[in-house]
């Protein structure tokens, strides 16, 4: 619902359907291939470029960092930005820019790791529930009901604190906690996709023409279900990044000294009253806002590409 | 209908039992306890006496059953980390603060969110629509603690209009007895996120109804735009909006740990954060039980309201969801 007026909503779209595109819109879309539409969408392209830069900076963080992000220099604490420290130093004299770059790496790593794990749970489970139906579906759906009734934040906090006894502390406790509380949405989505596709005429036609189950899954089910799932991922990763930042901000996410944006904000919060810490607050806050918006724009663009109603296929 | 309600209540009890069981077992799967030799130097017999006093020498299942029996009578025990109060007393002290915070947020920003959503759907593709869209993108995407810092830097520090700490501060009345300055920033920040979600959802729901055949028919009959909007569009769009808005309430009335921490609001969200940091599992169990009960309860209320409003659900016994 950002750039393209024909898209009313991100998540509700799947459940409530979009208003029919006007005749003119449909004509335009017919002439262009789906991916072209993505390239022509300025917001989606800006978002994609920002995310590419982010991935690049995360991969090259070791080369790019001007200072060791873990090294505290107590002679240089709380310095304003300067030629030496472009974004200043934090309360124990670590270079803020270096920590920002490393934090980006951890945020992305967590976002994609959690999304991968939830997909590994959600794809087979949702597909199984949708394809099997009956009692299997009933049991899986009740499991989702129970999981969905856990108060999310509390459950995440409990999981982090319990898991830290079993998993080496650090990134993986958070990844596991976020995965265990976050796999229900994608399972729902996959099940709904399979359920609705199963009843469609072209699947019945393929079956009538003697198509094997495998042929149907490969030729019809996967290509048709892929779009909504990819869109789901592009909206899922920023949600995970935000959740991790929220946990770290509260002091229950990634344990220090590993830098994350949420934790840097939490640390900087102590200096906000005097405004002296503005240079510690602005970088993580602005970068986080820009990254989350970029994911949203890319997701909107992808939804345009994959939305079957607009698709030229 | 009665059968449907009965089934749903059974389901609610099942969900709460399942969640309490999982949480109880999770918390007790953690090695170590409050009377470990390292933390609390006690001799063998003294330690056993303490374990016996707290019923921790019994099998886990029995401990769980005893816990649930007490919880049913609203006796959640005594927090390990603050034994001068029972959990129920902690609730009574901190929850009203969070309820007040949540109440203002809901009362102001629920109507605002739904209203803006309707407005932007009706004025589709005008500057109003784009403004609402941008506002809701910001509200949905930017975490509240990031927004809080932006607000504090601008309104709290740079302009120095609003206090950045505290709640119900007697020196900060804007209108005595009506509006306290300490409320404005937390409520506005939390409300922005809630309003954004609701506006976005309402807009989609209204637009969807607007493109349906019966709305076209109503217009073709020559009904006035006003009549079409309120009698045909809003009546039908309210259903999905109710289904989304009501289940949001339990998540709000149980406090906001981030904003309560940032603004130093002595509410229940902040208290539970401290409990988790100290691993006070008596508090955590109580919170889990209460929160999940509220969550299931409001889901049930939403579905029942849906059934009351939508005749299709009433007649088929909840087949349509």
Coordinates of C-alpha atoms in Angstrom, one line a residue:
Chain A
X1 CA 0.0 0.0 0.0
X2 CA 2.9 2.3 -0.4
X3 CA 3.9 3.0 -3.9
X4 CA 1.4 1.2 -6.0
X5 CA -2.1 2.3 -5.3
X6 CA -3.4 -1.1 -6.5
X7 CA -2.0 -2.8 -3.4
X8 CA -4.2 -2.1 -0.4
X9 CA -2.4 -4.0 2.3
X10 CA 0.5 -6.2 3.0
X11 CA -0.8 -9.0 5.2
X12 CA -4.5 -8.7 4.9
X13 CA -4.2 -9.0 1.1
X14 CA -4.0 -12.8 1.3
X15 CA -7.1 -13.1 3.4
X16 CA -9.3 -10.4 2.0
X17 CA -8.2 -10.1 -1.6
X18 CA -7.5 -6.9 -3.4
X19 CA -10.0 -4.8 -5.2
X20 CA -10.1 -5.6 -8.8
X21 CA -7.5 -3.6 -10.8
X22 CA -9.0 -1.1 -13.1
X23 CA -9.1 -2.0 -16.8
X24 CA -6.3 0.4 -17.5
X25 CA -4.1 -1.0 -14.8
X26 CA -4.6 -4.5 -16.1
X27 CA -3.6 -3.4 -19.6
X28 CA -0.4 -1.8 -18.4
X29 CA 0.5 -4.9 -16.4
X30 CA -0.1 -7.2 -19.3
X31 CA 2.5 -5.4 -21.4
X32 CA 5.2 -5.8 -18.8
X33 CA 6.7 -8.9 -17.4
X34 CA 6.4 -9.2 -13.6
X35 CA 10.0 -8.6 -12.9
X36 CA 10.1 -5.5 -15.0
X37 CA 7.4 -4.1 -12.8
X38 CA 9.8 -4.5 -9.8
X39 CA 12.6 -2.7 -11.7
X40 CA 10.2 0.1 -12.5
X41 CA 9.0 0.5 -9.0
X42 CA 11.3 3.3 -7.6
X43 CA 10.6 2.6 -3.9
X44 CA 11.2 -1.1 -4.3
X45 CA 14.5 -0.4 -6.2
X46 CA 15.7 2.0 -3.5
X47 CA 14.9 -0.6 -0.9
X48 CA 16.7 -3.2 -2.8
X49 CA 19.8 -1.1 -3.2
X50 CA 19.8 -0.2 0.5
X51 CA 19.5 -3.9 1.4
X52 CA 22.3 -4.8 -1.0
X53 CA 24.5 -2.2 0.5
X54 CA 23.7 -3.5 4.0
X55 CA 24.5 -7.1 3.0
X56 CA 27.8 -5.9 1.4
X57 CA 28.8 -3.9 4.5
X58 CA 27.9 -6.9 6.6
X59 CA 30.0 -9.3 4.5
X60 CA 32.9 -6.8 4.3
X61 CA 32.6 -5.6 7.9
X62 CA 36.1 -7.0 8.8
X63 CA 37.7 -4.9 6.0
X64 CA 35.6 -1.8 6.5
X65 CA 35.8 -1.3 10.2
X66 CA 38.2 1.5 11.1
X67 CA 38.7 0.2 14.7
X68 CA 38.3 -3.0 16.6
X69 CA 34.6 -2.9 17.6
X70 CA 35.3 -4.7 20.9
X71 CA 38.3 -2.7 22.0
X72 CA 37.5 -0.3 24.8
X73 CA 39.8 2.7 24.9
X74 CA 39.2 4.4 28.3
X75 CA 41.1 7.6 27.3
X76 CA 38.6 8.2 24.5
X77 CA 35.1 7.6 26.1
X78 CA 32.0 9.5 24.9
X79 CA 33.7 11.4 22.2
X80 CA 31.7 13.4 19.7
X81 CA 32.1 12.5 16.0
X82 CA 35.5 13.6 14.7
X83 CA 37.8 12.8 11.8
X84 CA 39.3 9.9 13.7
X85 CA 36.0 8.5 15.0
X86 CA 33.4 9.4 12.3
X87 CA 30.5 8.5 14.5
X88 CA 32.2 9.1 17.9
X89 CA 32.9 6.7 20.6
X90 CA 30.6 5.0 23.2
X91 CA 30.7 5.1 27.0
X92 CA 33.6 2.8 27.2
X93 CA 35.5 4.2 24.3
X94 CA 34.6 1.8 21.5
X95 CA 34.2 3.2 18.0
X96 CA 30.5 3.6 17.2
X97 CA 30.9 3.2 13.4
X98 CA 32.8 -0.1 13.8
X99 CA 30.1 -1.4 16.1
X100 CA 27.4 -0.3 13.7
X101 CA 28.9 -2.3 10.9
X102 CA 29.3 -5.4 13.1
X103 CA 25.8 -4.9 14.5
X104 CA 24.4 -4.9 10.9
X105 CA 26.1 -8.3 10.3
X106 CA 24.5 -9.8 13.4
X107 CA 21.1 -8.3 12.7
X108 CA 21.1 -9.7 9.2
X109 CA 22.4 -13.1 10.3
X110 CA 19.7 -13.4 12.9
X111 CA 17.0 -12.2 10.5
X112 CA 17.9 -14.8 7.9
X113 CA 18.8 -17.6 10.3
X114 CA 15.4 -17.3 12.1
X115 CA 13.5 -17.1 8.8
X116 CA 15.3 -20.2 7.5
X117 CA 14.5 -22.2 10.6
X118 CA 10.8 -21.1 10.6
X119 CA 10.6 -22.1 6.9
X120 CA 12.1 -25.4 7.7
X121 CA 9.3 -25.9 10.2
X122 CA 6.5 -24.1 8.4
X123 CA 6.9 -25.5 4.9
X124 CA 6.6 -29.2 5.6
X125 CA 4.2 -28.8 8.5
X126 CA 1.8 -26.4 6.7
X127 CA 2.1 -28.4 3.5
X128 CA 1.3 -31.6 5.4
X129 CA -1.7 -30.1 7.2
X130 CA -3.1 -28.6 3.9
X131 CA -2.5 -31.7 1.8
X132 CA -3.6 -34.3 4.3
X133 CA -6.6 -32.5 5.8
X134 CA -8.8 -34.3 8.3
X135 CA -7.4 -35.3 11.7
X136 CA -3.8 -34.4 10.8
X137 CA -4.9 -30.9 9.9
X138 CA -7.0 -30.7 13.1
X139 CA -4.1 -31.6 15.3
X140 CA -1.6 -29.3 13.6
X141 CA -4.1 -26.4 13.8
X142 CA -4.8 -26.9 17.5
X143 CA -1.0 -26.9 18.0
X144 CA -0.9 -23.5 16.2
X145 CA -3.8 -22.3 18.4
X146 CA -1.9 -23.1 21.6
X147 CA 1.4 -21.6 20.2
X148 CA -0.5 -18.5 19.2
X149 CA -1.9 -18.1 22.7
X150 CA 1.5 -17.7 24.3
X151 CA 2.2 -14.1 25.2
X152 CA 5.0 -13.5 22.7
X153 CA 7.4 -11.3 24.6
X154 CA 7.1 -13.2 27.8
X155 CA 7.5 -16.5 26.0
X156 CA 10.6 -15.2 24.2
X157 CA 12.1 -14.0 27.5
X158 CA 11.4 -17.3 29.1
X159 CA 12.9 -19.2 26.2
X160 CA 16.0 -17.0 26.1
X161 CA 16.6 -17.6 29.8
X162 CA 15.9 -21.3 29.7
X163 CA 17.9 -21.9 26.5
X164 CA 20.9 -20.1 27.7
X165 CA 21.5 -23.1 30.0
X166 CA 21.8 -25.5 27.0
X167 CA 23.0 -23.5 24.0
X168 CA 26.3 -21.6 24.1
X169 CA 25.2 -18.1 25.0
X170 CA 25.1 -15.4 22.4
X171 CA 23.5 -15.4 19.0
X172 CA 22.0 -18.8 19.0
X173 CA 19.9 -18.6 22.1
X174 CA 18.1 -15.6 20.5
X175 CA 17.9 -17.3 17.1
X176 CA 16.3 -20.4 18.7
X177 CA 13.9 -18.4 20.9
X178 CA 12.7 -16.2 18.0
X179 CA 12.3 -19.3 15.8
X180 CA 10.3 -21.2 18.3
X181 CA 7.9 -18.3 18.8
X182 CA 7.8 -17.3 15.1
X183 CA 7.1 -20.3 13.0
X184 CA 3.3 -20.2 13.2
X185 CA 2.7 -17.5 10.7
X186 CA 4.5 -19.1 7.8
X187 CA 2.8 -22.5 8.6
X188 CA -0.6 -20.8 8.5
X189 CA 0.3 -19.2 5.1
X190 CA 1.6 -22.4 3.5
X191 CA -1.4 -24.4 4.7
X192 CA -3.8 -21.8 3.4
X193 CA -2.0 -21.7 0.1
X194 CA -2.1 -25.5 -0.3
X195 CA -5.7 -25.7 0.8
X196 CA -6.9 -23.1 -1.7
X197 CA -4.7 -24.5 -4.6
X198 CA -5.9 -28.0 -3.9
X199 CA -9.4 -27.1 -4.9
X200 CA -8.6 -25.2 -8.0
X201 CA -9.7 -26.3 -11.4
X202 CA -6.3 -26.5 -13.1
X203 CA -5.1 -29.0 -10.5
X204 CA -8.2 -31.1 -11.0
X205 CA -7.6 -30.8 -14.8
X206 CA -4.0 -31.9 -14.4
X207 CA -5.1 -34.8 -12.3
X208 CA -7.8 -35.8 -14.9
X209 CA -5.2 -35.7 -17.6
X210 CA -3.2 -38.3 -15.7
X211 CA -0.7 -36.0 -14.0
X212 CA 1.1 -37.8 -11.1
X213 CA 1.1 -36.4 -7.6
X214 CA 4.7 -35.4 -8.0
X215 CA 4.0 -33.7 -11.3
X216 CA 1.2 -31.7 -9.7
X217 CA 3.3 -30.7 -6.7
X218 CA 6.3 -29.6 -8.9
X219 CA 4.4 -28.0 -11.8
X220 CA 1.4 -26.5 -10.1
X221 CA 1.6 -26.4 -6.4
X222 CA 5.2 -25.1 -5.8
X223 CA 5.2 -22.4 -8.6
X224 CA 1.8 -21.1 -7.4
X225 CA 2.5 -21.1 -3.7
X226 CA 6.0 -19.7 -4.1
X227 CA 4.9 -16.1 -4.6
X228 CA 3.0 -15.5 -1.4
X229 CA 5.7 -17.4 0.5
X230 CA 8.5 -15.2 -0.9
X231 CA 6.4 -12.1 0.0
X232 CA 5.9 -13.6 3.4
X233 CA 9.7 -13.9 3.8
X234 CA 10.3 -10.3 2.8
X235 CA 7.9 -9.1 5.5
X236 CA 9.1 -11.7 8.0
X237 CA 12.8 -10.8 8.1
X238 CA 12.4 -7.2 9.2
X239 CA 9.9 -8.4 11.8
X240 CA 12.6 -10.7 13.2
X241 CA 15.2 -7.9 13.1
X242 CA 12.9 -5.7 15.0
X243 CA 12.1 -8.4 17.6
X244 CA 15.8 -9.0 18.1
X245 CA 16.4 -5.3 18.6
X246 CA 13.6 -5.2 21.1
X247 CA 15.0 -8.1 23.1
X248 CA 18.5 -6.7 23.0
X249 CA 17.2 -3.3 24.0
X250 CA 15.7 -4.8 27.1
X251 CA 19.0 -6.5 27.9
X252 CA 17.7 -10.0 27.1
X253 CA 18.9 -10.5 23.6
X254 CA 22.4 -10.9 22.4
X255 CA 24.7 -10.6 25.3
X256 CA 27.4 -7.9 25.4
X257 CA 30.0 -7.3 24.1
X258 CA 28.5 -8.5 20.8
X259 CA 27.1 -5.4 19.2
X260 CA 23.5 -5.2 17.9
X261 CA 21.5 -2.1 17.0
X262 CA 19.0 -2.7 19.8
X263 CA 21.7 -3.1 22.4
X264 CA 23.5 0.1 21.2
X265 CA 20.3 2.0 21.6
X266 CA 19.8 0.5 25.1
X267 CA 23.3 1.6 26.1
X268 CA 22.9 5.0 24.6
X269 CA 19.6 5.5 26.4
X270 CA 21.5 6.3 29.6
X271 CA 22.9 9.5 28.0
X272 CA 19.8 10.8 26.4
X273 CA 18.8 13.2 29.2
X274 CA 21.8 15.5 28.6
X275 CA 21.6 15.1 24.9
X276 CA 25.4 14.3 25.1
X277 CA 24.7 10.9 23.7
X278 CA 22.9 12.0 20.5
X279 CA 25.6 10.6 18.3
X280 CA 25.2 7.2 19.9
X281 CA 21.5 7.2 19.5
X282 CA 21.0 8.6 16.0
X283 CA 23.1 6.0 14.0
X284 CA 21.4 2.8 15.2
X285 CA 17.9 4.5 15.3
X286 CA 18.2 5.9 11.8
X287 CA 19.8 2.8 10.3
X288 CA 17.2 0.6 11.8
X289 CA 14.4 2.7 10.5
X290 CA 15.9 2.8 7.0
X291 CA 16.5 -0.9 6.9
X292 CA 13.0 -1.8 8.1
X293 CA 11.5 0.6 5.6
X294 CA 13.6 -0.9 2.8
X295 CA 12.4 -4.4 3.6
X296 CA 8.8 -3.1 3.4
X297 CA 9.4 -1.4 0.0
X298 CA 11.0 -4.5 -1.4
X299 CA 8.2 -6.6 0.0
X300 CA 5.6 -4.4 -1.5
X301 CA 7.4 -4.6 -4.8
X302 CA 7.6 -8.4 -4.6
X303 CA 3.9 -8.6 -3.8
X304 CA 3.2 -6.7 -7.0
X305 CA 5.3 -9.1 -8.9
X306 CA 3.8 -12.3 -7.4
X307 CA 0.2 -11.2 -6.9
X308 CA -1.6 -13.6 -9.1
X309 CA -4.4 -11.2 -9.8
X310 CA -2.1 -8.7 -11.4
X311 CA 0.3 -11.2 -12.8
X312 CA 0.4 -11.4 -16.6
X313 CA 0.7 -15.2 -16.4
Chain B
X1 CA -24.8 -21.5 19.4
X2 CA -24.7 -22.7 23.0
X3 CA -22.8 -25.8 21.9
X4 CA -20.4 -23.5 20.0
X5 CA -19.7 -21.4 23.1
X6 CA -19.3 -24.5 25.2
X7 CA -16.7 -25.9 22.8
X8 CA -14.9 -22.6 22.7
X9 CA -14.7 -22.4 26.5
X10 CA -13.4 -25.9 26.7
X11 CA -10.8 -25.0 24.1
X12 CA -9.8 -21.9 26.1
X13 CA -9.3 -24.0 29.3
X14 CA -7.3 -26.5 27.2
X15 CA -5.0 -23.8 25.8
X16 CA -4.4 -22.2 29.2
X17 CA -3.6 -25.6 30.7
X18 CA -1.2 -26.5 27.9
X19 CA 0.6 -23.2 28.2
X20 CA 0.9 -23.4 32.0
X21 CA 2.2 -27.0 31.7
X22 CA 4.8 -26.1 29.1
X23 CA 5.9 -23.1 31.0
X24 CA 6.1 -24.9 34.3
X25 CA 8.1 -27.7 32.8
X26 CA 10.4 -25.3 30.9
X27 CA 11.1 -23.3 34.1
X28 CA 11.8 -26.5 36.0
X29 CA 14.0 -28.0 33.3
X30 CA 16.6 -25.3 34.1
X31 CA 19.4 -26.8 36.3
X32 CA 19.8 -25.2 39.6
X33 CA 17.3 -23.6 42.0
X34 CA 17.1 -21.0 44.7
X35 CA 18.6 -23.2 47.4
X36 CA 21.7 -24.3 45.5
X37 CA 24.8 -24.6 47.5
X38 CA 26.5 -21.9 45.5
X39 CA 23.8 -19.3 45.9
X40 CA 22.6 -20.0 49.3
X41 CA 24.9 -21.6 51.7
X42 CA 22.8 -24.1 53.8
X43 CA 23.6 -27.3 55.5
X44 CA 22.1 -30.5 54.1
X45 CA 19.2 -30.7 56.6
X46 CA 18.4 -27.0 56.4
X47 CA 18.3 -27.2 52.6
X48 CA 16.0 -30.1 52.8
X49 CA 13.7 -28.2 55.2
X50 CA 13.6 -25.2 52.8
X51 CA 12.8 -27.5 49.9
X52 CA 10.1 -29.1 51.9
X53 CA 8.7 -25.8 53.0
X54 CA 8.3 -24.7 49.4
X55 CA 7.1 -28.1 48.3
X56 CA 10.0 -28.5 46.0
X57 CA 10.9 -32.0 47.2
X58 CA 7.8 -33.5 45.6
X59 CA 7.7 -34.9 42.0
X60 CA 7.3 -32.3 39.3
X61 CA 3.8 -33.4 38.2
X62 CA 2.6 -33.1 41.8
X63 CA 4.2 -29.6 42.2
X64 CA 2.4 -28.6 39.0
X65 CA -1.0 -29.8 40.2
X66 CA -0.5 -28.1 43.5
X67 CA 0.5 -24.9 41.7
X68 CA -2.6 -25.0 39.5
X69 CA -4.9 -25.7 42.4
X70 CA -3.6 -22.6 44.1
X71 CA -3.6 -20.5 41.0
X72 CA -7.2 -21.4 40.5
X73 CA -7.9 -19.6 43.8
X74 CA -5.8 -16.7 42.6
X75 CA -2.9 -17.6 44.9
X76 CA 0.2 -17.4 42.8
X77 CA 2.6 -17.7 45.6
X78 CA 5.3 -15.3 46.7
X79 CA 8.0 -14.0 44.4
X80 CA 11.5 -15.3 45.3
X81 CA 13.2 -12.0 44.7
X82 CA 10.7 -9.8 46.7
X83 CA 9.2 -12.0 49.4
X84 CA 7.7 -9.1 51.3
X85 CA 4.7 -9.1 48.8
X86 CA 2.6 -11.9 47.3
X87 CA 2.3 -12.1 43.6
X88 CA -1.3 -11.0 43.9
X89 CA -0.2 -7.9 45.8
X90 CA 2.4 -7.1 43.2
X91 CA -0.4 -7.3 40.6
X92 CA -2.6 -5.0 42.6
X93 CA 0.2 -2.5 43.0
X94 CA 1.6 -2.4 39.4
X95 CA -1.2 -3.4 37.1
X96 CA -3.5 -0.4 37.7
X97 CA -0.6 1.8 36.4
X98 CA -0.3 -0.2 33.2
X99 CA -4.1 -0.3 32.9
X100 CA -4.2 3.5 33.1
X101 CA -1.5 3.8 30.5
X102 CA -3.2 1.2 28.2
X103 CA -6.6 2.7 28.8
X104 CA -5.6 6.2 27.5
X105 CA -3.9 4.6 24.6
X106 CA -6.9 2.5 23.6
X107 CA -9.5 5.2 24.2
X108 CA -7.7 7.7 22.1
X109 CA -6.0 5.7 19.4
X110 CA -8.5 2.9 18.6
X111 CA -11.1 5.3 17.3
X112 CA -8.4 7.4 15.7
X113 CA -6.9 4.4 13.8
X114 CA -10.3 3.2 12.6
X115 CA -11.3 6.7 11.6
X116 CA -8.2 7.4 9.7
X117 CA -8.5 4.0 8.0
X118 CA -12.0 4.8 6.8
X119 CA -11.0 8.3 5.8
X120 CA -8.1 7.1 3.7
X121 CA -10.2 4.4 2.0
X122 CA -12.9 6.9 1.1
X123 CA -10.4 9.5 -0.1
X124 CA -8.4 6.9 -1.9
X125 CA -5.4 8.2 -3.8
X126 CA -5.6 11.7 -2.5
X127 CA -3.0 13.4 -0.4
X128 CA -5.0 12.4 2.7
X129 CA -4.6 8.7 1.8
X130 CA -0.9 9.1 1.1
X131 CA -0.4 10.9 4.4
X132 CA -2.2 8.2 6.4
X133 CA -0.2 5.6 4.5
X134 CA 3.2 7.2 5.4
X135 CA 2.1 7.6 9.0
X136 CA 1.0 4.0 9.3
X137 CA 4.2 2.8 7.7
X138 CA 6.2 4.6 10.3
X139 CA 4.0 3.5 13.1
X140 CA 4.1 -0.2 12.0
X141 CA 7.7 -0.5 11.1
X142 CA 9.7 1.6 13.5
X143 CA 9.9 -0.1 16.9
X144 CA 8.4 1.9 19.8
X145 CA 11.7 2.3 21.5
X146 CA 13.3 3.9 18.5
X147 CA 10.4 6.3 18.2
X148 CA 10.6 7.0 21.9
X149 CA 14.2 8.2 21.5
X150 CA 13.2 10.5 18.7
X151 CA 10.3 11.9 20.7
X152 CA 12.5 12.4 23.8
X153 CA 15.3 14.1 21.9
X154 CA 12.8 16.5 20.2
X155 CA 10.1 17.2 22.7
X156 CA 11.8 16.2 25.9
X157 CA 15.3 17.6 25.5
X158 CA 15.6 20.0 22.6
X159 CA 12.4 21.9 23.2
X160 CA 12.0 20.8 26.8
X161 CA 8.2 20.8 26.6
X162 CA 7.5 17.4 28.1
X163 CA 9.0 15.5 31.0
X164 CA 11.0 12.5 29.9
X165 CA 10.6 10.4 33.1
X166 CA 7.8 9.5 35.5
X167 CA 4.1 8.9 35.6
X168 CA 1.3 10.9 37.3
X169 CA 3.9 13.4 38.5
X170 CA 2.0 15.9 40.7
X171 CA 4.2 18.8 39.5
X172 CA 3.4 18.2 35.8
X173 CA -0.3 18.7 35.4
X174 CA -1.2 20.4 32.1
X175 CA -4.8 20.6 33.1
X176 CA -5.1 19.7 36.8
X177 CA -6.8 16.4 37.3
X178 CA -7.4 15.9 33.6
X179 CA -4.1 15.7 31.6
X180 CA -0.7 15.0 33.1
X181 CA 2.3 16.0 31.0
X182 CA 4.0 12.7 31.9
X183 CA 1.3 10.8 30.0
X184 CA 1.6 12.5 26.7
X185 CA 4.8 11.0 25.2
X186 CA 4.4 7.4 26.2
X187 CA 0.7 7.3 25.2
X188 CA 1.4 9.1 21.9
X189 CA 4.3 6.7 21.0
X190 CA 2.4 3.6 21.8
X191 CA -0.7 4.9 20.3
X192 CA 1.0 5.7 17.0
X193 CA 2.0 2.0 16.5
X194 CA -1.5 0.8 17.4
X195 CA -3.2 3.5 15.3
X196 CA -1.0 2.6 12.4
X197 CA -1.9 -1.1 12.4
X198 CA -5.6 -0.4 12.8
X199 CA -5.7 2.3 10.1
X200 CA -3.9 0.1 7.6
X201 CA -6.2 -2.8 8.3
X202 CA -9.4 -0.7 8.3
X203 CA -8.4 0.9 5.0
X204 CA -7.9 -2.6 3.4
X205 CA -11.2 -3.9 4.8
X206 CA -13.2 -0.8 3.7
X207 CA -11.7 -0.9 0.2
X208 CA -12.5 -4.5 -0.1
X209 CA -16.1 -4.0 0.8
X210 CA -16.3 -0.9 -1.5
X211 CA -15.4 -3.1 -4.5
X212 CA -18.1 -5.7 -3.8
X213 CA -21.1 -6.2 -6.0
X214 CA -23.8 -5.1 -3.4
X215 CA -22.1 -1.7 -3.0
X216 CA -22.3 -1.3 -6.8
X217 CA -25.9 -2.3 -6.7
X218 CA -26.6 0.1 -3.8
X219 CA -25.0 2.9 -5.8
X220 CA -26.9 1.9 -9.0
X221 CA -30.2 2.1 -7.0
X222 CA -29.3 5.8 -6.6
X223 CA -28.7 5.8 -2.8
X224 CA -26.8 8.7 -1.5
X225 CA -23.0 8.2 -1.0
X226 CA -23.6 8.8 2.7
X227 CA -26.2 6.0 3.0
X228 CA -24.0 3.6 0.9
X229 CA -21.0 4.3 3.2
X230 CA -22.7 3.9 6.5
X231 CA -25.4 1.3 5.8
X232 CA -23.6 -0.9 3.2
X233 CA -19.9 -0.4 3.5
X234 CA -19.3 0.2 7.2
X235 CA -21.7 -2.4 8.4
X236 CA -19.8 -5.1 6.5
X237 CA -16.3 -3.7 7.0
X238 CA -16.8 -3.5 10.8
X239 CA -16.7 -7.3 11.0
X240 CA -13.1 -7.9 10.0
X241 CA -12.1 -4.7 12.0
X242 CA -13.7 -6.1 15.2
X243 CA -12.0 -9.4 14.5
X244 CA -8.6 -7.6 14.5
X245 CA -9.2 -4.9 17.1
X246 CA -10.5 -7.0 20.0
X247 CA -7.7 -9.5 20.1
X248 CA -5.2 -6.6 20.2
X249 CA -6.6 -5.5 23.7
X250 CA -5.0 -8.2 25.9
X251 CA -1.6 -7.4 24.5
X252 CA -2.1 -3.7 25.4
X253 CA -3.6 -4.0 28.9
X254 CA -0.8 -6.2 30.0
X255 CA 1.7 -3.3 29.8
X256 CA 4.5 -2.3 27.5
X257 CA 7.9 -3.3 28.9
X258 CA 9.8 -1.1 26.5
X259 CA 8.0 2.2 27.1
X260 CA 7.6 1.5 30.8
X261 CA 11.4 1.0 31.0
X262 CA 12.3 4.1 29.0
X263 CA 9.9 6.5 30.7
X264 CA 10.2 4.9 34.2
X265 CA 6.6 4.0 34.5
X266 CA 6.0 1.8 37.5
X267 CA 3.7 -0.6 35.6
X268 CA 3.5 -4.3 35.4
X269 CA 5.4 -4.6 32.1
X270 CA 8.5 -3.2 33.7
X271 CA 8.0 -5.3 36.8
X272 CA 7.9 -8.5 34.8
X273 CA 11.0 -7.5 32.9
X274 CA 12.9 -7.3 36.2
X275 CA 11.4 -10.6 37.2
X276 CA 12.7 -12.3 34.1
X277 CA 16.1 -10.7 34.5
X278 CA 16.2 -12.1 38.0
X279 CA 14.7 -15.4 36.8
X280 CA 11.9 -15.2 39.4
X281 CA 9.9 -18.0 38.0
X282 CA 7.0 -17.5 40.4
X283 CA 6.3 -14.2 38.8
X284 CA 6.9 -15.5 35.3
X285 CA 4.4 -18.4 35.8
X286 CA 1.8 -16.0 37.1
X287 CA 2.3 -13.7 34.2
X288 CA 2.2 -16.5 31.7
X289 CA -1.0 -17.9 33.1
X290 CA -2.8 -14.6 33.4
X291 CA -1.6 -13.2 30.0
X292 CA -2.5 -16.4 28.1
X293 CA -5.9 -16.6 29.8
X294 CA -6.6 -12.9 28.8
X295 CA -5.4 -13.6 25.2
X296 CA -7.6 -16.6 24.8
X297 CA -10.5 -14.8 26.5
X298 CA -10.4 -11.8 24.2
X299 CA -10.1 -14.1 21.1
X300 CA -13.3 -15.8 22.3
X301 CA -15.0 -12.5 22.9
X302 CA -14.1 -11.4 19.4
X303 CA -15.4 -14.6 17.9
X304 CA -18.6 -14.3 19.9
X305 CA -19.1 -10.7 18.9
X306 CA -18.5 -11.8 15.3
X307 CA -21.2 -14.4 15.8
X308 CA -23.7 -11.9 17.2
X309 CA -23.1 -9.4 14.4
X310 CA -22.8 -11.8 11.5
X311 CA -25.9 -14.0 10.9
X312 CA -24.0 -16.4 8.8
X313 CA -21.7 -17.5 11.7
X314 CA -24.7 -17.6 14.0
X315 CA -26.6 -20.0 11.8
X316 CA -23.8 -22.3 10.8
X317 CA -22.4 -22.6 14.3
X318 CA -19.1 -20.9 13.6
X319 CA -18.1 -22.6 10.4
X320 CA -17.1 -19.3 8.8
X321 CA -14.3 -17.6 10.5

